[in-house]
XYZ file of N, CA and C in Angstrom:
255
model
N 0.850 -1.168 0.000
C 0.000 0.000 0.000
C 0.897 1.233 0.000
N 0.572 2.214 -0.851
C 1.314 3.460 -0.852
C 1.317 4.138 -2.203
N 1.917 5.324 -2.232
C 1.958 6.126 -3.450
C 3.063 5.649 -4.370
N 2.814 5.694 -5.683
C 3.844 5.413 -6.675
C 3.573 6.299 -7.883
N 4.617 6.533 -8.677
C 4.428 7.346 -9.876
C 5.450 6.933 -10.922
N 4.964 6.628 -12.132
C 5.867 6.374 -13.239
C 6.260 7.721 -13.818
N 7.418 7.784 -14.480
C 7.908 9.030 -15.045
C 6.844 9.708 -15.902
N 6.429 10.909 -15.500
C 5.440 11.670 -16.253
C 4.010 11.186 -16.109
N 3.790 10.102 -15.376
C 2.449 9.541 -15.239
C 1.730 10.064 -14.013
N 0.507 9.578 -13.773
C -0.258 10.026 -12.605
C 0.289 9.416 -11.320
N -0.004 10.061 -10.197
C 0.295 9.462 -8.905
C -0.742 8.378 -8.650
N -0.309 7.224 -8.149
C -1.218 6.110 -7.893
C -1.066 5.683 -6.441
N -2.178 5.500 -5.758
C -2.166 5.001 -4.386
C -2.810 3.634 -4.386
N -2.030 2.598 -4.120
C -2.552 1.238 -4.058
C -3.089 0.986 -2.658
N -4.291 0.439 -2.581
C -4.936 0.198 -1.298
C -5.074 -1.297 -1.086
N -4.654 -1.771 0.067
C -4.773 -3.189 0.396
C -5.572 -3.321 1.685
N -6.069 -4.512 1.932
C -6.795 -4.756 3.166
C -8.266 -5.020 2.918
N -8.988 -5.284 3.983
C -10.401 -5.621 3.902
C -11.243 -4.387 4.207
N -12.192 -4.040 3.318
C -13.038 -2.875 3.576
C -14.060 -3.171 4.674
N -14.644 -2.137 5.279
C -15.703 -2.348 6.261
C -16.888 -3.089 5.636
N -17.673 -3.773 6.452
C -18.833 -4.521 5.962
C -19.755 -3.613 5.163
N -20.203 -4.093 3.998
C -21.149 -3.348 3.181
C -20.519 -2.353 2.236
N -19.190 -2.240 2.241
C -18.520 -1.309 1.345
C -17.611 -2.092 0.418
N -17.696 -1.811 -0.891
C -16.878 -2.512 -1.876
C -15.402 -2.239 -1.665
N -14.565 -3.197 -2.031
C -13.117 -3.039 -1.900
C -12.619 -1.990 -2.879
N -11.768 -1.120 -2.420
C -11.171 -0.121 -3.305
C -9.891 -0.713 -3.848
N -9.770 -0.754 -5.179
C -8.609 -1.389 -5.780
C -7.467 -0.429 -6.016
N -7.728 0.722 -6.586
C -6.658 1.658 -6.924
C -7.220 3.058 -7.069
N -6.451 4.028 -6.667
C -6.838 5.427 -6.833
C -5.730 6.093 -7.632
N -6.050 6.674 -8.769
C -5.051 7.368 -9.574
C -5.382 8.852 -9.589
N -4.421 9.681 -9.224
C -4.633 11.125 -9.199
C -3.707 11.761 -10.224
N -4.274 12.531 -11.148
C -3.460 13.237 -12.134
C -3.944 14.678 -12.251
N -3.381 15.433 -13.184
C -3.732 16.845 -13.307
C -5.167 17.062 -13.765
N -5.799 16.028 -14.321
C -7.175 16.156 -14.803
C -8.212 15.806 -13.750
N -7.829 15.160 -12.681
C -8.818 14.790 -11.678
C -8.417 13.566 -10.900
N -9.415 12.901 -10.349
C -9.206 11.745 -9.499
C -9.986 10.578 -10.066
N -9.373 9.410 -10.142
C -10.056 8.207 -10.608
C -10.011 7.156 -9.509
N -11.129 6.540 -9.232
C -11.177 5.419 -8.300
C -11.563 4.172 -9.073
N -10.918 3.085 -8.806
C -11.326 1.801 -9.347
C -11.848 1.000 -8.168
N -13.124 0.665 -8.169
C -13.743 -0.017 -7.041
C -14.258 -1.376 -7.471
N -14.090 -2.363 -6.629
C -14.615 -3.686 -6.914
C -15.614 -4.068 -5.835
N -16.825 -4.394 -6.249
C -17.863 -4.845 -5.329
C -17.834 -6.372 -5.296
N -18.484 -6.994 -4.313
C -18.510 -8.452 -4.252
C -19.023 -9.063 -5.558
N -18.442 -10.198 -5.965
C -18.847 -10.889 -7.198
C -20.335 -11.201 -7.133
N -21.067 -11.203 -8.231
C -20.595 -11.009 -9.607
C -20.670 -9.554 -10.068
N -20.861 -8.611 -9.149
C -21.028 -7.206 -9.515
C -19.688 -6.485 -9.496
N -19.412 -5.711 -10.536
C -18.209 -4.868 -10.547
C -18.638 -3.470 -10.940
N -17.947 -2.469 -10.458
C -18.341 -1.094 -10.738
C -17.089 -0.248 -10.982
N -17.173 0.692 -11.921
C -16.088 1.645 -12.190
C -16.659 3.031 -12.006
N -16.018 3.833 -11.209
C -16.495 5.175 -10.933
C -15.355 6.153 -11.166
N -15.625 7.256 -11.869
C -14.615 8.303 -12.046
C -15.098 9.561 -11.342
N -14.292 10.053 -10.428
C -14.583 11.292 -9.723
C -13.613 12.349 -10.217
N -14.089 13.544 -10.408
C -13.223 14.624 -10.872
C -13.084 15.659 -9.764
N -11.848 16.024 -9.447
C -11.571 17.041 -8.437
C -10.617 18.060 -9.038
N -10.722 19.291 -8.594
C -9.844 20.338 -9.105
C -9.055 20.955 -7.968
N -7.824 21.375 -8.273
C -6.979 22.056 -7.298
C -6.716 21.212 -6.071
N -6.835 21.835 -4.913
C -6.542 21.171 -3.648
C -7.802 20.595 -2.999
N -8.856 20.458 -3.785
C -10.133 19.966 -3.268
C -9.958 18.572 -2.668
N -10.443 18.380 -1.462
C -10.368 17.070 -0.820
C -11.511 16.201 -1.317
N -11.221 14.920 -1.525
C -12.231 13.990 -2.017
C -12.366 12.842 -1.026
N -13.574 12.602 -0.573
C -13.879 11.463 0.269
C -14.913 10.643 -0.468
N -14.622 9.374 -0.683
C -15.481 8.552 -1.523
C -15.837 7.259 -0.815
N -17.121 6.980 -0.679
C -17.608 5.719 -0.127
C -18.745 5.244 -1.011
N -18.696 3.999 -1.428
C -19.765 3.398 -2.216
C -20.310 2.232 -1.408
N -21.535 2.380 -0.937
C -22.172 1.347 -0.122
C -22.845 0.305 -0.994
N -22.760 -0.962 -0.605
C -23.551 -2.026 -1.226
C -24.806 -2.182 -0.379
N -25.988 -2.019 -1.012
C -27.256 -2.073 -0.278
C -28.272 -2.909 -1.045
N -29.255 -3.432 -0.315
C -30.367 -4.145 -0.943
C -31.638 -3.312 -0.916
N -31.540 -2.067 -0.395
C -32.674 -1.143 -0.416
C -32.128 0.282 -0.485
N -33.005 1.234 -0.777
C -32.587 2.628 -0.830
C -32.659 3.228 0.569
N -31.715 4.107 0.935
C -31.779 4.732 2.255
C -33.011 5.624 2.371
N -33.561 5.714 3.558
C -34.762 6.509 3.782
C -34.572 7.983 3.494
N -33.475 8.552 3.940
C -33.190 9.968 3.674
C -31.688 10.108 3.408
N -31.286 9.903 2.145
C -29.856 9.965 1.818
C -29.286 11.371 1.993
N -28.031 11.428 2.410
C -27.335 12.711 2.544
C -26.950 13.216 1.159
N -26.765 14.513 1.032
C -26.334 15.090 -0.232
C -25.011 14.463 -0.647
N -24.954 13.938 -1.863
C -23.737 13.321 -2.380
C -23.558 11.860 -2.012
N -24.445 11.303 -1.194
C -24.326 9.894 -0.813
C -24.572 9.007 -2.026
N -23.747 7.968 -2.188
C -23.905 7.035 -3.308
C -24.009 5.620 -2.773
N -24.777 4.800 -3.473
C -24.897 3.402 -3.096
C -25.125 2.563 -4.339
N -24.841 1.282 -4.208
C -25.004 0.316 -5.288
C -26.034 -0.707 -4.847
N -27.138 -0.805 -5.595
C -28.171 -1.801 -5.286
C -27.685 -3.164 -5.757
N -27.410 -4.056 -4.824
C -26.886 -5.378 -5.164
C -27.985 -6.401 -5.409
N -29.244 -6.012 -5.174
C -30.351 -6.958 -5.344
C -31.042 -6.829 -6.697
N -30.654 -5.891 -7.526
C -31.330 -5.662 -8.809
C -30.638 -6.381 -9.935
């Protein structure tokens, strides 16, 4: 786990370990001058790819919940993946 960068390429942060229950495993985060990319893997057989764009020094916090129902009152910006559909 940690930051790496190929010559002239984006900074990449490899994430290892087990995610909290109900949250898909985060595979890789690549940060470049154009924004932020997350590669997320949900439990089989579902896979998901999400691209988030950030500018400047903007902080990005990203959580993708695996759910079998919609939340009663989701917070602004909250995202979830329906695993039962």
